[in-house]
PDB file of C-alpha atoms and ligand atoms in Angstrom:
ATOM      1  CA  MET A  21      -2.738 -12.373  16.221  1.00 93.00           C
ATOM      2  CA  LYS A  22      -5.904 -11.682  18.183  1.00 96.00           C
ATOM      3  CA  VAL A  23      -9.293 -12.435  16.622  1.00 98.00           C
ATOM      4  CA  LEU A  24     -12.329 -10.728  18.111  1.00 98.00           C
ATOM      5  CA  TYR A  25     -15.561 -12.604  17.452  1.00 98.00           C
ATOM      6  CA  ILE A  26     -18.531 -10.261  17.814  1.00 98.00           C
ATOM      7  CA  ASN A  27     -21.470 -12.609  18.167  1.00 98.00           C
ATOM      8  CA  ALA A  28     -24.753 -10.817  17.453  1.00 98.00           C
ATOM      9  CA  CYS A  29     -26.704 -14.054  16.961  1.00 98.00           C
ATOM     10  CA  VAL A  30     -29.836 -14.310  19.049  1.00 97.00           C
ATOM     11  CA  ARG A  31     -31.230 -17.820  18.689  1.00 97.00           C
ATOM     12  CA  LYS A  32     -29.721 -20.741  20.607  1.00 95.00           C
ATOM     13  CA  ASN A  33     -29.419 -22.837  17.441  1.00 97.00           C
ATOM     14  CA  SER A  34     -28.322 -19.942  15.267  1.00 98.00           C
ATOM     15  CA  ARG A  35     -27.228 -20.933  11.758  1.00 98.00           C
ATOM     16  CA  THR A  36     -25.237 -17.713  11.531  1.00 98.00           C
ATOM     17  CA  ASN A  37     -23.283 -18.694  14.629  1.00 98.00           C
ATOM     18  CA  GLU A  38     -22.730 -22.174  13.141  1.00 98.00           C
ATOM     19  CA  LEU A  39     -21.037 -20.539  10.138  1.00 98.00           C
ATOM     20  CA  ALA A  40     -19.017 -18.264  12.395  1.00 98.00           C
ATOM     21  CA  GLN A  41     -17.847 -21.248  14.466  1.00 98.00           C
ATOM     22  CA  TYR A  42     -16.713 -22.906  11.251  1.00 98.00           C
ATOM     23  CA  ALA A  43     -14.768 -19.777  10.307  1.00 98.00           C
ATOM     24  CA  LEU A  44     -13.211 -19.611  13.780  1.00 97.00           C
ATOM     25  CA  SER A  45     -12.127 -23.266  13.548  1.00 96.00           C
ATOM     26  CA  LYS A  46      -9.842 -22.208  10.700  1.00 94.00           C
ATOM     27  CA  PHE A  47      -7.866 -19.793  12.857  1.00 93.00           C
ATOM     28  CA  LYS A  48      -4.886 -20.881  14.874  1.00 90.00           C
ATOM     29  CA  ASP A  49      -4.842 -17.579  16.697  1.00 87.00           C
ATOM     30  CA  GLU A  50      -6.059 -16.293  20.040  1.00 94.00           C
ATOM     31  CA  ILE A  51      -9.840 -15.888  19.849  1.00 97.00           C
ATOM     32  CA  GLU A  52     -11.844 -13.637  22.090  1.00 97.00           C
ATOM     33  CA  GLU A  53     -15.641 -13.810  21.862  1.00 98.00           C
ATOM     34  CA  ILE A  54     -18.101 -11.166  22.854  1.00 98.00           C
ATOM     35  CA  ASN A  55     -21.651 -12.498  22.926  1.00 98.00           C
ATOM     36  CA  LEU A  56     -23.694  -9.333  22.653  1.00 97.00           C
ATOM     37  CA  ASN A  57     -26.946 -10.795  23.958  1.00 95.00           C
ATOM     38  CA  ALA A  58     -25.308 -12.462  26.932  1.00 96.00           C
ATOM     39  CA  GLU A  59     -23.445  -9.220  27.727  1.00 93.00           C
ATOM     40  CA  LYS A  60     -26.705  -7.252  27.770  1.00 85.00           C
ATOM     41  CA  ILE A  61     -24.950  -4.166  26.466  1.00 92.00           C
ATOM     42  CA  LEU A  62     -26.792  -1.015  27.488  1.00 93.00           C
ATOM     43  CA  PRO A  63     -27.821   1.660  24.989  1.00 94.00           C
ATOM     44  CA  LEU A  64     -26.429   5.159  25.395  1.00 95.00           C
ATOM     45  CA  ASP A  65     -29.244   6.938  27.224  1.00 96.00           C
ATOM     46  CA  ASP A  66     -28.961  10.484  28.595  1.00 97.00           C
ATOM     47  CA  GLU A  67     -27.302   9.361  31.824  1.00 97.00           C
ATOM     48  CA  ARG A  68     -24.699   7.114  30.218  1.00 96.00           C
ATOM     49  CA  LEU A  69     -23.949   9.604  27.466  1.00 96.00           C
ATOM     50  CA  PHE A  70     -23.420  12.389  30.016  1.00 97.00           C
ATOM     51  CA  LEU A  71     -21.075  10.153  32.018  1.00 97.00           C
ATOM     52  CA  ARG A  72     -19.171   9.104  28.914  1.00 96.00           C
ATOM     53  CA  ASP A  73     -18.802  12.629  27.542  1.00 95.00           C
ATOM     54  CA  ASN A  74     -17.458  13.874  30.870  1.00 97.00           C
ATOM     55  CA  LEU A  75     -14.944  11.040  31.116  1.00 97.00           C
ATOM     56  CA  ILE A  76     -13.764  11.639  27.538  1.00 94.00           C
ATOM     57  CA  GLN A  77     -13.453  15.390  28.123  1.00 94.00           C
ATOM     58  CA  ASN A  78     -11.243  14.695  31.155  1.00 94.00           C
ATOM     59  CA  LYS A  79      -9.315  12.013  29.243  1.00 92.00           C
ATOM     60  CA  ASN A  80     -10.245   9.544  31.981  1.00 95.00           C
ATOM     61  CA  TYR A  81     -10.458   6.262  30.106  1.00 96.00           C
ATOM     62  CA  ASN A  82     -10.276   3.940  33.122  1.00 96.00           C
ATOM     63  CA  HIS A  83     -14.043   3.543  33.546  1.00 96.00           C
ATOM     64  CA  PRO A  84     -15.539   0.121  32.551  1.00 95.00           C
ATOM     65  CA  ILE A  85     -17.846   1.947  30.104  1.00 96.00           C
ATOM     66  CA  PHE A  86     -14.813   1.971  27.773  1.00 97.00           C
ATOM     67  CA  ASP A  87     -13.995  -1.751  28.019  1.00 97.00           C
ATOM     68  CA  TYR A  88     -15.735  -2.713  24.757  1.00 98.00           C
ATOM     69  CA  ALA A  89     -13.996   0.067  22.840  1.00 98.00           C
ATOM     70  CA  LYS A  90     -10.586  -0.943  24.229  1.00 98.00           C
ATOM     71  CA  GLN A  91     -11.174  -4.586  23.355  1.00 98.00           C
ATOM     72  CA  PHE A  92     -12.191  -3.664  19.789  1.00 98.00           C
ATOM     73  CA  SER A  93      -9.213  -1.359  19.282  1.00 98.00           C
ATOM     74  CA  LYS A  94      -6.705  -4.066  20.297  1.00 98.00           C
ATOM     75  CA  ALA A  95      -8.001  -6.850  18.013  1.00 98.00           C
ATOM     76  CA  ASP A  96      -6.109  -7.733  14.831  1.00 97.00           C
ATOM     77  CA  LEU A  97      -9.074  -9.281  13.043  1.00 97.00           C
ATOM     78  CA  ILE A  98     -12.777  -8.695  13.576  1.00 98.00           C
ATOM     79  CA  LEU A  99     -15.341 -11.412  12.846  1.00 98.00           C
ATOM     80  CA  ILE A 100     -18.976 -10.344  13.072  1.00 98.00           C
ATOM     81  CA  ALA A 101     -21.868 -12.802  12.869  1.00 98.00           C
ATOM     82  CA  ALA A 102     -25.349 -11.341  12.688  1.00 98.00           C
ATOM     83  CA  PRO A 103     -28.582 -12.726  11.220  1.00 98.00           C
ATOM     84  CA  TYR A 104     -30.350 -10.646   8.572  1.00 98.00           C
ATOM     85  CA  TRP A 105     -33.161  -8.923  10.443  1.00 98.00           C
ATOM     86  CA  ASP A 106     -35.480  -6.395   8.831  1.00 97.00           C
ATOM     87  CA  LEU A 107     -33.020  -5.748   5.979  1.00 97.00           C
ATOM     88  CA  SER A 108     -30.263  -5.187   8.507  1.00 98.00           C
ATOM     89  CA  PHE A 109     -29.132  -6.907  11.727  1.00 98.00           C
ATOM     90  CA  PRO A 110     -30.367  -7.195  15.342  1.00 98.00           C
ATOM     91  CA  ALA A 111     -30.476  -3.889  17.249  1.00 97.00           C
ATOM     92  CA  ILE A 112     -27.967  -5.140  19.822  1.00 97.00           C
ATOM     93  CA  LEU A 113     -25.226  -4.860  17.188  1.00 98.00           C
ATOM     94  CA  LYS A 114     -26.039  -1.176  16.619  1.00 98.00           C
ATOM     95  CA  THR A 115     -25.965  -0.669  20.390  1.00 98.00           C
ATOM     96  CA  TYR A 116     -22.523  -2.274  20.429  1.00 98.00           C
ATOM     97  CA  PHE A 117     -21.266   0.018  17.662  1.00 98.00           C
ATOM     98  CA  GLU A 118     -22.495   3.058  19.589  1.00 97.00           C
ATOM     99  CA  ASN A 119     -20.641   1.802  22.663  1.00 97.00           C
ATOM    100  CA  ILE A 120     -17.314   1.327  20.878  1.00 98.00           C
ATOM    101  CA  ALA A 121     -17.345   4.667  19.056  1.00 97.00           C
ATOM    102  CA  VAL A 122     -15.161   6.410  21.614  1.00 96.00           C
ATOM    103  CA  SER A 123     -13.039   9.360  20.599  1.00 95.00           C
ATOM    104  CA  GLY A 124      -9.577   8.767  22.034  1.00 95.00           C
ATOM    105  CA  ILE A 125      -9.816   4.944  22.035  1.00 97.00           C
ATOM    106  CA  THR A 126     -11.113   3.634  18.702  1.00 98.00           C
ATOM    107  CA  PHE A 127     -10.753   6.850  16.656  1.00 97.00           C
ATOM    108  CA  TYR A 128     -10.216  10.586  16.884  1.00 96.00           C
ATOM    109  CA  TYR A 129     -11.296  13.472  14.698  1.00 95.00           C
ATOM    110  CA  SER A 130      -8.637  15.124  12.559  1.00 95.00           C
ATOM    111  CA  GLU A 131      -8.394  18.925  12.471  1.00 95.00           C
ATOM    112  CA  LYS A 132     -10.550  18.850   9.357  1.00 94.00           C
ATOM    113  CA  GLY A 133     -13.187  16.838  11.222  1.00 92.00           C
ATOM    114  CA  TYR A 134     -12.601  13.437   9.643  1.00 95.00           C
ATOM    115  CA  PRO A 135     -12.413  10.309  11.801  1.00 96.00           C
ATOM    116  CA  VAL A 136      -8.950   8.760  12.054  1.00 97.00           C
ATOM    117  CA  SER A 137      -8.643   5.165  13.278  1.00 98.00           C
ATOM    118  CA  LEU A 138      -6.896   4.177  16.488  1.00 98.00           C
ATOM    119  CA  CYS A 139      -7.629   0.467  15.895  1.00 98.00           C
ATOM    120  CA  LYS A 140      -5.173  -2.281  15.034  1.00 98.00           C
ATOM    121  CA  ALA A 141      -7.453  -4.391  12.845  1.00 98.00           C
ATOM    122  CA  LYS A 142      -7.095  -4.234   9.093  1.00 96.00           C
ATOM    123  CA  LYS A 143      -9.413  -7.148   8.298  1.00 98.00           C
ATOM    124  CA  LEU A 144     -13.081  -7.763   9.034  1.00 98.00           C
ATOM    125  CA  ILE A 145     -15.292 -10.713   8.120  1.00 98.00           C
ATOM    126  CA  TYR A 146     -19.069 -10.267   8.219  1.00 98.00           C
ATOM    127  CA  ILE A 147     -21.234 -13.391   8.264  1.00 98.00           C
ATOM    128  CA  THR A 148     -24.999 -13.359   7.913  1.00 98.00           C
ATOM    129  CA  THR A 149     -27.882 -15.703   7.078  1.00 98.00           C
ATOM    130  CA  SER A 150     -31.354 -14.803   5.908  1.00 98.00           C
ATOM    131  CA  GLY A 151     -34.783 -16.379   5.721  1.00 98.00           C
ATOM    132  CA  GLY A 152     -35.469 -15.218   2.183  1.00 98.00           C
ATOM    133  CA  PRO A 153     -33.283 -13.444  -0.325  1.00 97.00           C
ATOM    134  CA  ILE A 154     -31.149 -10.518   0.863  1.00 97.00           C
ATOM    135  CA  VAL A 155     -32.916  -7.816  -1.098  1.00 95.00           C
ATOM    136  CA  SER A 156     -30.268  -5.202  -0.315  1.00 93.00           C
ATOM    137  CA  ASP A 157     -26.807  -5.395   1.229  1.00 95.00           C
ATOM    138  CA  GLU A 158     -26.970  -1.705   1.978  1.00 95.00           C
ATOM    139  CA  TYR A 159     -28.353  -1.559   5.515  1.00 95.00           C
ATOM    140  CA  GLY A 160     -26.683  -4.608   7.044  1.00 97.00           C
ATOM    141  CA  PHE A 161     -23.315  -5.458   5.561  1.00 98.00           C
ATOM    142  CA  GLY A 162     -23.118  -2.134   3.693  1.00 98.00           C
ATOM    143  CA  TYR A 163     -23.520  -0.164   6.897  1.00 98.00           C
ATOM    144  CA  VAL A 164     -20.898  -2.231   8.760  1.00 98.00           C
ATOM    145  CA  LYS A 165     -18.496  -1.874   5.838  1.00 98.00           C
ATOM    146  CA  ALA A 166     -18.893   1.924   5.727  1.00 98.00           C
ATOM    147  CA  LEU A 167     -18.391   2.204   9.477  1.00 98.00           C
ATOM    148  CA  ALA A 168     -15.365  -0.108   9.529  1.00 98.00           C
ATOM    149  CA  LYS A 169     -13.747   1.747   6.638  1.00 97.00           C
ATOM    150  CA  ASN A 170     -14.483   5.330   7.618  1.00 96.00           C
ATOM    151  CA  PHE A 171     -14.022   5.181  11.390  1.00 97.00           C
ATOM    152  CA  TYR A 172     -11.733   2.240  11.991  1.00 98.00           C
ATOM    153  CA  GLY A 173      -9.552   2.169   8.879  1.00 96.00           C
ATOM    154  CA  ILE A 174     -10.437  -1.460   8.127  1.00 97.00           C
ATOM    155  CA  THR A 175     -10.003  -1.899   4.403  1.00 95.00           C
ATOM    156  CA  ASP A 176      -9.923  -5.675   3.924  1.00 98.00           C
ATOM    157  CA  ILE A 177     -13.559  -6.642   4.359  1.00 98.00           C
ATOM    158  CA  SER A 178     -15.112 -10.010   3.465  1.00 98.00           C
ATOM    159  CA  TYR A 179     -18.807 -10.757   3.202  1.00 98.00           C
ATOM    160  CA  VAL A 180     -20.318 -14.205   3.698  1.00 98.00           C
ATOM    161  CA  LYS A 181     -24.048 -14.776   3.330  1.00 98.00           C
ATOM    162  CA  ALA A 182     -26.312 -17.828   3.311  1.00 98.00           C
ATOM    163  CA  GLU A 183     -29.697 -16.901   1.913  1.00 98.00           C
ATOM    164  CA  GLY A 184     -33.144 -18.467   1.766  1.00 98.00           C
ATOM    165  CA  LEU A 185     -32.906 -20.625   4.900  1.00 98.00           C
ATOM    166  CA  ASP A 186     -36.565 -20.153   5.826  1.00 98.00           C
ATOM    167  CA  ILE A 187     -37.980 -20.789   2.380  1.00 98.00           C
ATOM    168  CA  TRP A 188     -40.260 -23.804   2.500  1.00 97.00           C
ATOM    169  CA  GLY A 189     -38.415 -26.892   1.245  1.00 97.00           C
ATOM    170  CA  ALA A 190     -34.970 -25.254   1.379  1.00 97.00           C
ATOM    171  CA  ASN A 191     -32.100 -27.700   1.706  1.00 98.00           C
ATOM    172  CA  ILE A 192     -30.584 -25.984   4.718  1.00 98.00           C
ATOM    173  CA  PRO A 193     -27.610 -28.372   5.271  1.00 98.00           C
ATOM    174  CA  GLU A 194     -26.648 -27.963   1.613  1.00 98.00           C
ATOM    175  CA  ILE A 195     -26.844 -24.153   1.733  1.00 98.00           C
ATOM    176  CA  LEU A 196     -24.754 -24.075   4.904  1.00 98.00           C
ATOM    177  CA  GLU A 197     -22.226 -26.523   3.470  1.00 98.00           C
ATOM    178  CA  LYS A 198     -21.783 -24.427   0.326  1.00 98.00           C
ATOM    179  CA  THR A 199     -21.317 -21.331   2.482  1.00 98.00           C
ATOM    180  CA  LYS A 200     -18.684 -23.119   4.561  1.00 98.00           C
ATOM    181  CA  GLN A 201     -16.798 -23.877   1.355  1.00 97.00           C
ATOM    182  CA  GLN A 202     -16.936 -20.179   0.573  1.00 97.00           C
ATOM    183  CA  ILE A 203     -15.595 -19.395   4.055  1.00 97.00           C
ATOM    184  CA  SER A 204     -12.678 -21.789   3.533  1.00 96.00           C
ATOM    185  CA  LYS A 205     -11.545 -19.689   0.586  1.00 93.00           C
ATOM    186  CA  ILE A 206     -11.267 -16.453   2.583  1.00 89.00           C
TER     187      ILE A 206
HETATM  188  C1  FMN B 315     -36.927 -10.278  13.883  1.00 74.34           C
HETATM  189  C2  FMN B 315     -36.578 -11.004  12.588  1.00 74.34           C
HETATM  190  C3  FMN B 315     -36.472 -10.297  11.402  1.00 74.34           C
HETATM  191  C4  FMN B 315     -36.159 -10.951  10.214  1.00 74.34           C
HETATM  192  N1  FMN B 315     -36.063 -10.223   9.065  1.00 74.34           N
HETATM  193  C5  FMN B 315     -35.774 -10.854   7.895  1.00 74.34           C
HETATM  194  C6  FMN B 315     -35.677 -10.129   6.667  1.00 74.34           C
HETATM  195  O1  FMN B 315     -35.857  -8.913   6.598  1.00 74.34           O
HETATM  196  N2  FMN B 315     -35.404 -10.822   5.531  1.00 74.34           N
HETATM  197  C7  FMN B 315     -35.171 -12.181   5.546  1.00 74.34           C
HETATM  198  O2  FMN B 315     -34.909 -12.736   4.490  1.00 74.34           O
HETATM  199  N3  FMN B 315     -35.235 -12.888   6.694  1.00 74.34           N
HETATM  200  C8  FMN B 315     -35.521 -12.262   7.870  1.00 74.34           C
HETATM  201  N4  FMN B 315     -35.586 -12.988   9.036  1.00 74.34           N
HETATM  202  C9  FMN B 315     -35.240 -14.416   9.017  1.00 74.34           C
HETATM  203  C10 FMN B 315     -33.780 -14.636   9.445  1.00 74.34           C
HETATM  204  O3  FMN B 315     -32.906 -13.821   8.704  1.00 74.34           O
HETATM  205  C11 FMN B 315     -33.341 -16.076   9.231  1.00 74.34           C
HETATM  206  O4  FMN B 315     -34.182 -16.972   9.911  1.00 74.34           O
HETATM  207  C12 FMN B 315     -31.899 -16.258   9.691  1.00 74.34           C
HETATM  208  O5  FMN B 315     -31.347 -17.422   9.132  1.00 74.34           O
HETATM  209  C13 FMN B 315     -31.812 -16.331  11.201  1.00 74.34           C
HETATM  210  O6  FMN B 315     -30.496 -16.611  11.565  1.00 74.34           O
HETATM  211  P1  FMN B 315     -30.118 -17.567  12.801  1.00 74.34           P
HETATM  212  O7  FMN B 315     -30.416 -18.975  12.407  1.00 74.34           O
HETATM  213  O8  FMN B 315     -28.660 -17.302  12.971  1.00 74.34           O
HETATM  214  O9  FMN B 315     -30.934 -17.097  13.964  1.00 74.34           O
HETATM  215  C14 FMN B 315     -35.910 -12.348  10.220  1.00 74.34           C
HETATM  216  C15 FMN B 315     -36.027 -13.066  11.428  1.00 74.34           C
HETATM  217  C16 FMN B 315     -36.355 -12.406  12.600  1.00 74.34           C
HETATM  218  C17 FMN B 315     -36.476 -13.204  13.890  1.00 74.34           C
END
């Protein structure tokens, strides 16, 4: 089994990454990590979109612009770690999602216009931490869940969150420890 760890953590001493590393330590499988900030994934501007559309139209999928999509489509399990930023997650993760949404690699549209998955993965784990309380799951985890389900056919989706880490006086080690116990049960 191949686990793809999509690391959208930004800070060097990221607590979200610490939880993800704990989760990864439980796997005995092949683990591939993609560190989104280190990769410096480019957004789809006019030039890149034009290039991509032309390649897709000609069914020429050999260009490196498709590498992320290919990697995602081949993974058996997806683990995403992303801190809770502005009710959601860091923009680099959205940029990544835009890069992997490639018709002909990760999905295709049915005759009725619905996306049909071309991905192997059936399970996704989403890990996040927040400074205060997570006031809504809708725009972070909820968005990822909807995308994974509707485009990539991933139905088994787990959500791990450690909240209130920046609240003055918070017992951070205790919160993280409790979250690790939760991870062990997945
Ligand atoms: C740009 C930015 C936006 C943030 N937005 C929120 C937020 O909307 N709600 C919240 O509770 N915490 C917010 N935080 C705090 C982080 O969620 C919190 O510090 C988190 O634990 C960071 O994870 P890390 O240790 O993995 O970097 C934000 C932090 C940053 C830097």
